[in-house]
Short mmCIF file of C-alpha atoms (C1' of nucleotides) in Angstrom, two decimals:
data_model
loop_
_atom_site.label_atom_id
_atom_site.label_comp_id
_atom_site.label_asym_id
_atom_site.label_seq_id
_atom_site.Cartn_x
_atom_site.Cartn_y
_atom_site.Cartn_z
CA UNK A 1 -9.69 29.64 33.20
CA UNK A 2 -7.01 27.51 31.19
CA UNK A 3 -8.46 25.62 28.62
CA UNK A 4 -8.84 21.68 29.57
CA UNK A 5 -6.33 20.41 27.16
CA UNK A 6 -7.64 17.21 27.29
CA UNK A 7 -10.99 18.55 26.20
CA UNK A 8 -9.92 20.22 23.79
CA UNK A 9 -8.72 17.05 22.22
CA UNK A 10 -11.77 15.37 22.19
CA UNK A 11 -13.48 17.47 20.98
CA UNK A 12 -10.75 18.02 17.95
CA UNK A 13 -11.10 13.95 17.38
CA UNK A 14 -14.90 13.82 17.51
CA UNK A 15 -14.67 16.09 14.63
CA UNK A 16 -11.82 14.88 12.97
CA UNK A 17 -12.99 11.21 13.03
CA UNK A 18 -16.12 12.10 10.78
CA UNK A 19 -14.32 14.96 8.59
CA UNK A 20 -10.44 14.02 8.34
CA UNK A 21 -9.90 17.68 6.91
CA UNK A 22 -11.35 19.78 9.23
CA UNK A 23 -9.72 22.83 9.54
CA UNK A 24 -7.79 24.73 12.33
CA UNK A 25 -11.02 27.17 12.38
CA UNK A 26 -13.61 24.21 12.69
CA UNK A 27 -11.47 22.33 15.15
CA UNK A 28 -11.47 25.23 16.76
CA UNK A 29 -15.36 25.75 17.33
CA UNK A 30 -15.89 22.06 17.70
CA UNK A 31 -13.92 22.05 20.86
CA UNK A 32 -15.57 25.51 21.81
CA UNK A 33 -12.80 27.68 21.48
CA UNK A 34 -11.09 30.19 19.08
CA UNK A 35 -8.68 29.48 16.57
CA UNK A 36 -6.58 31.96 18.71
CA UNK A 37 -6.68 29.63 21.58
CA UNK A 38 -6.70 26.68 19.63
CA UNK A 39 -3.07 27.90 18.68
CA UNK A 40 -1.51 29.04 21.83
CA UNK A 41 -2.47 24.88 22.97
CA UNK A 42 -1.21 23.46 20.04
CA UNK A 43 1.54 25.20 17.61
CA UNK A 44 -0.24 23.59 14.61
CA UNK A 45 -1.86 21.19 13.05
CA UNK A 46 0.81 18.41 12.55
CA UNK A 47 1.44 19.05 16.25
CA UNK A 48 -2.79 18.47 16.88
CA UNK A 49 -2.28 15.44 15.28
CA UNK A 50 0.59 13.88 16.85
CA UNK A 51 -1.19 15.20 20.06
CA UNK A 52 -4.11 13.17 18.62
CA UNK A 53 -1.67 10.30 17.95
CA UNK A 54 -0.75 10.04 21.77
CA UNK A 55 -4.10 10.55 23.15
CA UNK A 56 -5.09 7.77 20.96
CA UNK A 57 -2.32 5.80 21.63
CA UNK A 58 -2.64 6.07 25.50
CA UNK A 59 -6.24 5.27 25.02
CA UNK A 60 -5.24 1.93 23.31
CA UNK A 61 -2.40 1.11 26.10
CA UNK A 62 -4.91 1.40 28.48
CA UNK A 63 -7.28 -0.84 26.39
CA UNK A 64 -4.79 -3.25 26.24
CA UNK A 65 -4.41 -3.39 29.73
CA UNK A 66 -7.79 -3.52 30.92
CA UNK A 67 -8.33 -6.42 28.64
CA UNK A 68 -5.53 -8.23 30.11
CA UNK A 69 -4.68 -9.71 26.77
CA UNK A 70 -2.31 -12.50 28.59
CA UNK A 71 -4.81 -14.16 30.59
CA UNK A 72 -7.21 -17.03 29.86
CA UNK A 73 -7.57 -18.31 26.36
CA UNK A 74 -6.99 -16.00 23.17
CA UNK A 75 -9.90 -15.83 21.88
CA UNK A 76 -11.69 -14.69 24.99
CA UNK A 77 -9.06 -11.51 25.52
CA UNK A 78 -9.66 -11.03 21.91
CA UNK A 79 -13.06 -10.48 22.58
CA UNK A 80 -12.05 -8.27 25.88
CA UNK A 81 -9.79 -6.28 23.39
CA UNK A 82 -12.43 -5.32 21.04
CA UNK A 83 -14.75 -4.46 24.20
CA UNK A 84 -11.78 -2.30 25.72
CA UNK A 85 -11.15 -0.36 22.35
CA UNK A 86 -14.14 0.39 20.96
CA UNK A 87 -14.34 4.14 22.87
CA UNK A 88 -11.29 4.66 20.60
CA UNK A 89 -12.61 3.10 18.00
CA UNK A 90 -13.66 6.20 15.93
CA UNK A 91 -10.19 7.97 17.57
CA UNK A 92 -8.30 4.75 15.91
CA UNK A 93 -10.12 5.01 12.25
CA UNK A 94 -8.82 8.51 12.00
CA UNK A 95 -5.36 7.74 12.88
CA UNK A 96 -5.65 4.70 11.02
CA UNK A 97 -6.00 5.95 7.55
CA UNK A 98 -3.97 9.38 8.36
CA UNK A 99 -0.76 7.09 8.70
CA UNK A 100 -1.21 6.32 5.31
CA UNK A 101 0.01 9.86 4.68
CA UNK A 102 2.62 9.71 6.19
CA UNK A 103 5.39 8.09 3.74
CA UNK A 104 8.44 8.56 4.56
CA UNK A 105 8.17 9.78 8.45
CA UNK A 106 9.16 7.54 11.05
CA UNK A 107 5.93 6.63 12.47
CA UNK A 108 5.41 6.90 16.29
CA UNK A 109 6.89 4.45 18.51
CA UNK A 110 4.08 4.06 20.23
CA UNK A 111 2.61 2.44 17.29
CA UNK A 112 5.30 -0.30 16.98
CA UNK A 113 4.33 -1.08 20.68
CA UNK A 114 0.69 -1.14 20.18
CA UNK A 115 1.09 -3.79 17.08
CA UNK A 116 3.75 -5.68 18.96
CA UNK A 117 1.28 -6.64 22.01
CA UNK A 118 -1.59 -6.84 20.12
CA UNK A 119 0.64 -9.33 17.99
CA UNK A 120 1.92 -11.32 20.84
CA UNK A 121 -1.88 -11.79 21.41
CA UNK A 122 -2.51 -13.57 18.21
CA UNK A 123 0.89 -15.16 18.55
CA UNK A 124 -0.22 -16.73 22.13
CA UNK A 125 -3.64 -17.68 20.31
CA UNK A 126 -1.12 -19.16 17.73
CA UNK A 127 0.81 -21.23 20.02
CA UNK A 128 -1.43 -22.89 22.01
CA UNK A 129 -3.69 -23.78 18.68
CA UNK A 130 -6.48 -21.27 18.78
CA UNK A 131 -5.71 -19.53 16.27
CA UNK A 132 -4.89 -20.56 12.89
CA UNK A 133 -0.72 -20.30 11.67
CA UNK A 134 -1.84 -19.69 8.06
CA UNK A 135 -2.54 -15.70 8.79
CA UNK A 136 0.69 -14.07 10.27
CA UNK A 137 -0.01 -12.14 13.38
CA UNK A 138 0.74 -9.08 11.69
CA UNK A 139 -1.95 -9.24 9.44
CA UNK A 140 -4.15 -10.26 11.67
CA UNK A 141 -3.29 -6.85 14.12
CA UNK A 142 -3.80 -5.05 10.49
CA UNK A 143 -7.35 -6.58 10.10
CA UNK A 144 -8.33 -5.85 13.20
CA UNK A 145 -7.46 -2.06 12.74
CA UNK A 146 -9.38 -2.43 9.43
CA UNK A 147 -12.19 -4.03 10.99
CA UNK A 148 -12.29 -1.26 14.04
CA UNK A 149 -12.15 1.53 11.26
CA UNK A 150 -14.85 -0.18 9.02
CA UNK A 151 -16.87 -0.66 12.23
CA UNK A 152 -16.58 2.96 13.52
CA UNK A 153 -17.21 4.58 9.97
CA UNK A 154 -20.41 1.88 9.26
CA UNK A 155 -21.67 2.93 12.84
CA UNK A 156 -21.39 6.75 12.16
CA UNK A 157 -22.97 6.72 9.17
CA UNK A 158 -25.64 4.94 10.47
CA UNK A 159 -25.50 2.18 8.21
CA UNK A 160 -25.46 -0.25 11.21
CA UNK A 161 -26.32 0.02 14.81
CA UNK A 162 -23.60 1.13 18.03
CA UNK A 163 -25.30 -2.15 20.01
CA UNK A 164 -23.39 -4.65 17.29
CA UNK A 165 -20.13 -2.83 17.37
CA UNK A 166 -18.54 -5.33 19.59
CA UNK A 167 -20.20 -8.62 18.11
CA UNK A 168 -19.84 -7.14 14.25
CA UNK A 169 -15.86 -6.92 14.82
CA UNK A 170 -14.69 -9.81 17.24
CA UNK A 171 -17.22 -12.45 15.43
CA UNK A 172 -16.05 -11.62 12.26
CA UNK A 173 -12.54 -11.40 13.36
CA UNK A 174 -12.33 -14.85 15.17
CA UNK A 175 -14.99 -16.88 12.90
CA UNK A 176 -15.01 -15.15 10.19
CA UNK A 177 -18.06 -15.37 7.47
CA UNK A 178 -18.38 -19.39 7.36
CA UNK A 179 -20.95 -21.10 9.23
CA UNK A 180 -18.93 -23.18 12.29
CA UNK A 181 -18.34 -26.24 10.71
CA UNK A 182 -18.49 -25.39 7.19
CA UNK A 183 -15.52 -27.19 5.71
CA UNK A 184 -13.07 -24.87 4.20
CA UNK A 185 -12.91 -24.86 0.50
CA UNK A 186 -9.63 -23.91 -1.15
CA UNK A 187 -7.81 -24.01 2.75
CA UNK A 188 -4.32 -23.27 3.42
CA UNK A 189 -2.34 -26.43 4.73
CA UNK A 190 -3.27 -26.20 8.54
CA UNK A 191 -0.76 -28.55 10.14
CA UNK A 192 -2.69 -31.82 12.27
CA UNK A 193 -2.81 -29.50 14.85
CA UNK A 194 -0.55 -29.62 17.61
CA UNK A 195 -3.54 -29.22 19.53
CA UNK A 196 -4.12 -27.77 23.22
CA UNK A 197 -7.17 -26.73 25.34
CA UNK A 198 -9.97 -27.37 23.65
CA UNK A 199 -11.78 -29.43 21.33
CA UNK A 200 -10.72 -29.26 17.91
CA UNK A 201 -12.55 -31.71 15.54
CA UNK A 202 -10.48 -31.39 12.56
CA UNK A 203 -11.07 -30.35 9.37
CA UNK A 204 -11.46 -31.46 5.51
CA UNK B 1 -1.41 12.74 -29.65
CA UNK B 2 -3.97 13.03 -27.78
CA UNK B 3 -3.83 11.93 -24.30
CA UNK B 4 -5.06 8.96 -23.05
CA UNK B 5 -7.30 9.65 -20.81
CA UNK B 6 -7.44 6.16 -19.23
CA UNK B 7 -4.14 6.19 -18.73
CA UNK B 8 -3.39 9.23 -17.26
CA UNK B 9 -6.24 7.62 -14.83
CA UNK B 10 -4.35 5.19 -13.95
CA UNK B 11 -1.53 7.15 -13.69
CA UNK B 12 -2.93 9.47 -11.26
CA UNK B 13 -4.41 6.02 -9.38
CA UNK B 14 -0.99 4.84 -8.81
CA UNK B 15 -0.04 7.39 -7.31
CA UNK B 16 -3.52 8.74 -5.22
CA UNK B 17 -3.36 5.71 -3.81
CA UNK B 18 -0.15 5.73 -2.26
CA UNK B 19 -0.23 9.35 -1.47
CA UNK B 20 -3.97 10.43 -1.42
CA UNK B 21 -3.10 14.43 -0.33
CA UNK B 22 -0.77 14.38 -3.71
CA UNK B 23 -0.93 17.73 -5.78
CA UNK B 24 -2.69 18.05 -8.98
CA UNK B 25 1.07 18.81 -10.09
CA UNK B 26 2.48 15.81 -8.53
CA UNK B 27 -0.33 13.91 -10.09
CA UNK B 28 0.82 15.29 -13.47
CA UNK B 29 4.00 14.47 -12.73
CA UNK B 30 2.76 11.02 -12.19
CA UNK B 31 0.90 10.65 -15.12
CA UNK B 32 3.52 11.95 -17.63
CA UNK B 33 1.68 15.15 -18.93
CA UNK B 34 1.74 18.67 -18.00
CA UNK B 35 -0.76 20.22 -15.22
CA UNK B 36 -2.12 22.40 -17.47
CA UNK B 37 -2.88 19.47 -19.93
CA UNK B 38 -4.30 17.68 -16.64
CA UNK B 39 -6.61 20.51 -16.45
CA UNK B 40 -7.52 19.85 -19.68
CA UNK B 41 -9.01 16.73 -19.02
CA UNK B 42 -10.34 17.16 -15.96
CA UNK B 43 -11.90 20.23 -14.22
CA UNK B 44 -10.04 20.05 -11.35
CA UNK B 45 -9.48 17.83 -8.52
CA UNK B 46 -12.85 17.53 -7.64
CA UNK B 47 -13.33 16.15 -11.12
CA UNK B 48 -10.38 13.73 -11.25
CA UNK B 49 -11.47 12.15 -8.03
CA UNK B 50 -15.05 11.91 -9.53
CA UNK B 51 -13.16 9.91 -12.58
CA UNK B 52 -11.45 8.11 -10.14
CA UNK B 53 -14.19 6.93 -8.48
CA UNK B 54 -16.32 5.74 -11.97
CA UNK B 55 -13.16 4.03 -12.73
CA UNK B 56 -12.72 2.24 -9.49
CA UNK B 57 -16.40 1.39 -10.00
CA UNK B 58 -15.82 0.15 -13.29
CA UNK B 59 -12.97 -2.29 -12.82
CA UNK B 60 -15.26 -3.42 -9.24
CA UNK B 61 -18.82 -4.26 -11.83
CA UNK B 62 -16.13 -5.77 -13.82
CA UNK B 63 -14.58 -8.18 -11.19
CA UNK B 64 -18.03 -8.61 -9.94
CA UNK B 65 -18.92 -9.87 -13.46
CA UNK B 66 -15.61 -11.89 -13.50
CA UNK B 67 -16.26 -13.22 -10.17
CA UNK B 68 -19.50 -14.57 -11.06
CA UNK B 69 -20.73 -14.42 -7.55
CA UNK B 70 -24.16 -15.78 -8.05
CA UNK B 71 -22.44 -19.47 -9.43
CA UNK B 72 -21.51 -22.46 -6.92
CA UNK B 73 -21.06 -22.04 -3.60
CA UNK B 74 -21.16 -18.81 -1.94
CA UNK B 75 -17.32 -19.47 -0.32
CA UNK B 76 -15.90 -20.33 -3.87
CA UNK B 77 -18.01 -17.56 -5.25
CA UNK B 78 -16.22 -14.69 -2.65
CA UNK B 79 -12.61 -15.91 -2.94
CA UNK B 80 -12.85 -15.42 -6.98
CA UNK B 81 -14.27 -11.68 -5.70
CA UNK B 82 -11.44 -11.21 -3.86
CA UNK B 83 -9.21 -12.81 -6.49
CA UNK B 84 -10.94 -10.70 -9.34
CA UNK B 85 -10.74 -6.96 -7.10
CA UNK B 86 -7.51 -7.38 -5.88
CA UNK B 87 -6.36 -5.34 -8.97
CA UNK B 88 -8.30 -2.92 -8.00
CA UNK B 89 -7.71 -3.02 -4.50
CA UNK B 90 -5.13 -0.20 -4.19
CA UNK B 91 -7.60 2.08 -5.67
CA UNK B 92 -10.50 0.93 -3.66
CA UNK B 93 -8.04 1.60 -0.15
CA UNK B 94 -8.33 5.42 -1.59
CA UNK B 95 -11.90 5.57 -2.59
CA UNK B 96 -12.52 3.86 0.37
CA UNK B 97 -11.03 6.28 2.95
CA UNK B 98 -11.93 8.94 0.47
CA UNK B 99 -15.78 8.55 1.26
CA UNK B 100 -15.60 9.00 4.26
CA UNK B 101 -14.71 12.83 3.80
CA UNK B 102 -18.25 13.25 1.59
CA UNK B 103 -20.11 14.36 4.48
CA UNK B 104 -23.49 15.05 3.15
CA UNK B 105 -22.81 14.93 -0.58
CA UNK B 106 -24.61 12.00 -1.64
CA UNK B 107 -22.08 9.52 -2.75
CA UNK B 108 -22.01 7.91 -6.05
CA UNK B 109 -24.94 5.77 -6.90
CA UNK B 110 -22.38 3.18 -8.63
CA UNK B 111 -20.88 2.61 -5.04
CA UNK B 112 -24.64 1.34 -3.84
CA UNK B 113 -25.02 -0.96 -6.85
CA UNK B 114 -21.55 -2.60 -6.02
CA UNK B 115 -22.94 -2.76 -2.13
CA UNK B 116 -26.14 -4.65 -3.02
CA UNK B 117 -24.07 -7.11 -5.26
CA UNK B 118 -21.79 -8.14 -2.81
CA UNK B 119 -24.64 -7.85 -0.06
CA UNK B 120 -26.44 -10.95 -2.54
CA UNK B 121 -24.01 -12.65 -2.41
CA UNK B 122 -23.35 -12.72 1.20
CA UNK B 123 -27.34 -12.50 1.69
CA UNK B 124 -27.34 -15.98 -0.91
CA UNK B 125 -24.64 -17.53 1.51
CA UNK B 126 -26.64 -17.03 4.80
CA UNK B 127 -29.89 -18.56 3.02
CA UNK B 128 -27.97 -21.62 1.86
CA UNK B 129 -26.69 -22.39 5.16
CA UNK B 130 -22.72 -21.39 4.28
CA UNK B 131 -23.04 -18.07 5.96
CA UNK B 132 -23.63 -17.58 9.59
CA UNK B 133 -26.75 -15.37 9.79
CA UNK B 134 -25.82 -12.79 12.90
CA UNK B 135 -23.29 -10.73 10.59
CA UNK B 136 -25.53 -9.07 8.16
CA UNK B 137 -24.67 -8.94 4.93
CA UNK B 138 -23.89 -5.12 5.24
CA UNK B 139 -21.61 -6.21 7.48
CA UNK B 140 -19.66 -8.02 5.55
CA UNK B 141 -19.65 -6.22 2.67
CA UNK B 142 -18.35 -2.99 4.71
CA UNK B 143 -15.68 -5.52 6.25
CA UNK B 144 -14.88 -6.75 2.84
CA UNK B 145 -14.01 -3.16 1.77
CA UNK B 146 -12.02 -2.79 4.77
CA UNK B 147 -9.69 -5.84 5.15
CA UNK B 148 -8.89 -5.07 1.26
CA UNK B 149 -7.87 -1.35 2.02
CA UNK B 150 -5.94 -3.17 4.89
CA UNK B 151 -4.58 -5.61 3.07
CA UNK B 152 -3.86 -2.82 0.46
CA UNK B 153 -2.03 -0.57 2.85
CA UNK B 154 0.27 -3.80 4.48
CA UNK B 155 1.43 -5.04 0.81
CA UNK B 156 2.31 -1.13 -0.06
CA UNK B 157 3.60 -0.85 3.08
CA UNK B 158 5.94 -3.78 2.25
CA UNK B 159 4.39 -5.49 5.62
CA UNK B 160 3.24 -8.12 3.56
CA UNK B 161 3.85 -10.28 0.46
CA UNK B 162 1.70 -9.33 -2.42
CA UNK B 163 1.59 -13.18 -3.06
CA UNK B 164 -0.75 -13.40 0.13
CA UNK B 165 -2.95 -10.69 -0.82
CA UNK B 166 -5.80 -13.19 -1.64
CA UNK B 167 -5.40 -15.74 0.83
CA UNK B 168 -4.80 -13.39 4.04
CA UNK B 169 -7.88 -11.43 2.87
CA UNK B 170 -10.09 -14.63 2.07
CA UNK B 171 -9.14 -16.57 4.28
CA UNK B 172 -10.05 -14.40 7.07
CA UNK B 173 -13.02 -12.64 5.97
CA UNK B 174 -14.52 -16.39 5.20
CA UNK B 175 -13.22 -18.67 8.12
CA UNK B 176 -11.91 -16.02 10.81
CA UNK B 177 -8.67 -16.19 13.09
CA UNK B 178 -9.92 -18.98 15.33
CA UNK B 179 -8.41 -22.63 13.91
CA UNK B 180 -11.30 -24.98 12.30
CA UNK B 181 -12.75 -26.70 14.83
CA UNK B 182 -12.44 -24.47 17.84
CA UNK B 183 -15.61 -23.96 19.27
CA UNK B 184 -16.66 -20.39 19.72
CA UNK B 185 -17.11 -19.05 23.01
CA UNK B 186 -19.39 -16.40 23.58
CA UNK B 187 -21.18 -17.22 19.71
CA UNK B 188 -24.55 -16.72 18.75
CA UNK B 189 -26.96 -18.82 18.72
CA UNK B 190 -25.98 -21.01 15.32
CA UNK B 191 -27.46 -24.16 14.03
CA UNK B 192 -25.73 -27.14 14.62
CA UNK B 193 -24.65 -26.36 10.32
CA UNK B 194 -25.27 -29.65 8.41
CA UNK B 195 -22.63 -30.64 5.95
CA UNK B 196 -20.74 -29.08 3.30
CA UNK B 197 -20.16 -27.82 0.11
CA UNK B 198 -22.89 -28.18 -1.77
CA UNK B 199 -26.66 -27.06 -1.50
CA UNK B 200 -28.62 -26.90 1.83
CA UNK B 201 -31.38 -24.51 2.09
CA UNK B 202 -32.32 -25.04 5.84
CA UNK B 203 -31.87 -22.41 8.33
CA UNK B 204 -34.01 -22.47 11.34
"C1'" DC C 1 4.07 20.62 -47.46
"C1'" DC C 2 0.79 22.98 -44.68
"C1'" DA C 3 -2.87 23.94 -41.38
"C1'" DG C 4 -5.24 22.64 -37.28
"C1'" DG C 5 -5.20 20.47 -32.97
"C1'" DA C 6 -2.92 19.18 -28.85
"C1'" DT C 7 0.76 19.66 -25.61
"C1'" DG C 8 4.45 21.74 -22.51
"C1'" DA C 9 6.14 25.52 -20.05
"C1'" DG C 10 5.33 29.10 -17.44
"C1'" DA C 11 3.14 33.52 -15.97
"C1'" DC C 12 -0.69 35.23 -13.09
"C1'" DA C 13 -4.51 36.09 -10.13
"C1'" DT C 14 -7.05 33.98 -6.65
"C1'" DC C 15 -8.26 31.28 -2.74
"C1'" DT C 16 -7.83 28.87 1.31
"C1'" DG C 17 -5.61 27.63 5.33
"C1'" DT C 18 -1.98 28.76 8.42
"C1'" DG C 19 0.80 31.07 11.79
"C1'" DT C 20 1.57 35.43 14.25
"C1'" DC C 21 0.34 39.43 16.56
"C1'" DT C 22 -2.43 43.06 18.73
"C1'" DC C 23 -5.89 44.61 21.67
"C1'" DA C 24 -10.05 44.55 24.31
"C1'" DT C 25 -12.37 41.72 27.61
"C1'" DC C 26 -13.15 38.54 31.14
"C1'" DT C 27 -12.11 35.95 35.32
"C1'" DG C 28 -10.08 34.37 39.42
"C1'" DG C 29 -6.93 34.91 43.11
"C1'" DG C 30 -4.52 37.85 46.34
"C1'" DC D 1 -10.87 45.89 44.88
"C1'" DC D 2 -7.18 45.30 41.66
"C1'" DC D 3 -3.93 42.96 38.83
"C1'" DA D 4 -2.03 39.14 36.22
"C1'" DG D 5 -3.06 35.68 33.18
"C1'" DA D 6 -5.90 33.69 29.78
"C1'" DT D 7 -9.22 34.13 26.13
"C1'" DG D 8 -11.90 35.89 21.98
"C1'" DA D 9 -12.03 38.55 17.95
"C1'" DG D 10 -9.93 40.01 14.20
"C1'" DA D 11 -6.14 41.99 11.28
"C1'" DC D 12 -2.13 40.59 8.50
"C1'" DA D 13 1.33 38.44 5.89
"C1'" DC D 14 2.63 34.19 3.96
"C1'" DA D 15 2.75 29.70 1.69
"C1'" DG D 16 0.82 26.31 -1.14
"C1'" DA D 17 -2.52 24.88 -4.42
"C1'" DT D 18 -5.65 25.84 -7.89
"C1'" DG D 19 -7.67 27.48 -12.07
"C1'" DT D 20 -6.93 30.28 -16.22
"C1'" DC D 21 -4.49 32.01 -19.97
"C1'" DT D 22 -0.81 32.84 -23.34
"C1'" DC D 23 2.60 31.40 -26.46
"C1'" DA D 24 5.92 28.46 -28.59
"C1'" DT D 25 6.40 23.85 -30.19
"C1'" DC D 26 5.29 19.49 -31.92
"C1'" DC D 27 2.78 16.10 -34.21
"C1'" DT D 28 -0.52 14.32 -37.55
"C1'" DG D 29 -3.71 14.13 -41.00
"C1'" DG D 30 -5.07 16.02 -45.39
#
DNA sequence: CCAGGATGAGACATCTGTGTCTCATCTGGG
DNA sequence: CCCAGATGAGACACAGATGTCTCATCCTGG
């Protein structure tokens, strides 16, 4: 009755998203089958995780394209991004902080693609004067990461409700803390603003 | 001679942090002494992660203290908190991620104190008007802790100047990714927000 | 100068997780 | 109905890390 491979991976990353070290035995009985099994699927651990790594990373390509992060204005596919990714959210947070380990190793590709389009999004944002130009679009790619893993682990612990997921991480993300039109206090020089769709009252 | 048993702390720190799977001999290594003089000092791992964590605690109280956060505006108040912990931050990144493993242990009373400071302080913000009131104050506090692990991981990383440390974290944890100005799109409900910097108590 | 305390180096036993293999069992297709 | 393929259970050896202990050495204070 082959084993659903695919199963068998999600259950391995519902367990390793709450307990990181899980072993080969508990991944095992979290996904229902023996260690024996678990084996014959995967040769062993590393190659779980990079398994992991592209299920995760397929999850997020297909994210990316069901939010359609080229159309309409930045902020809105943003907003469709965090919608898109949250399944993977808890999927992400793993891999997140598991990369860390990784020193040395060439980090999948697929990574370097993921950042690059989710970079291009805050680039277009940048562009057309959306977004701000004082936060590199690498960083903000990073904070969103941070933000999804934050999200997922406050959600799992139960320290905040699934329902706010979405609003928690794009509000936060795109308006950040401030009240709108709370005047910045110690702001980074934020050009006149070459300005573009919207309204944009200026600041200061 | 005896060893000094902050340092070797911050020894083992500098290098947990980077490479939080490290071996109790590669932390010795690290901190200059023998393993079996690392034993010495502390249990065993268990132990020296437990030291970790009261001294990550005890250099956050401390920046807490530095930061003043209950003085002036709340803004000001969390850029000196992020100005003030960004010593710490590499070590935070580690305890962070760390916590997460700690399934049902309870976790170290010292982390809940530092919550419900920074929670005032964000909880002080929403009641005068600077913070927006549909991100709760655990909320931000959680995000807080993860854009600095972020922000962590991109400077080590060498994805991002350690000169922008403050700002990039700040800056978007306080005022977002969207430029000042742009009106939100699918926001919640927010007052019309009065003026500026100083005191206004208001609030529906 | 000498004794006590601390350290470094390394031996050792133990433990845990891993990877491999065997064998009985089960199931589905021919 | 019968066989091939897949699975579960468990034995085994191995590697890496850990915790403990011993012994020589090195300060440092008295």
């Amino acid at each position: 009755m082959a084993v659903d491979r695919d199963q068998v991976l999600r259950g391995a990353a519902a367990l390793l998203t709450r307990k990181s070290t899980a072993t080969m035995d508990e991944v095992a009985k979290a996904a229902g089958i023996s260690r024996a099994t678990l084996h014959r699927h995967f040769a062993g651990r590393d190659a779980l995780v990079r398994a992991l790594e592209a299920l995760g990373i397929a999850e997020c390509e297909t994210a990316l394209d069901a939010a359609r992060l080229d159309e309409g204005p930045a902020p809105d596919a943003a907003r469709r991004l965090v919608r898109e990714i949250e399944p993977a959210a808890g999927l992400l947070a793993f891999l997140y902080t598991e990369n860390q380990l990784f020193e040395g190793e060439e980090l999948h590709h697929g990574w370097t693609r993921l950042d690059d389009r989710i970079s291009d999004l805050f680039r277009r944002g940048q562009l057309s004067g959306e977004f701000r130009i004082d936060l590199t679009p690498a960083w903000l790619t990073e904070a969103l990461f941070g933000l999804l893993a934050s999200g997922a682990w406050m959600v799992q612990s139960g320290k905040g409700a699934p329902k706010d997921f979405q609003h928690m991480i794009a509000e936060l993300l795109l308006g950040g803390a401030l009240r709108p039109g709370q005047a910045p206090h110690s702001p980074a020089p934020q050009n006149p603003a070459p300005q573009s769709s919207a309204t944009q009252i200026e600041e200061s």
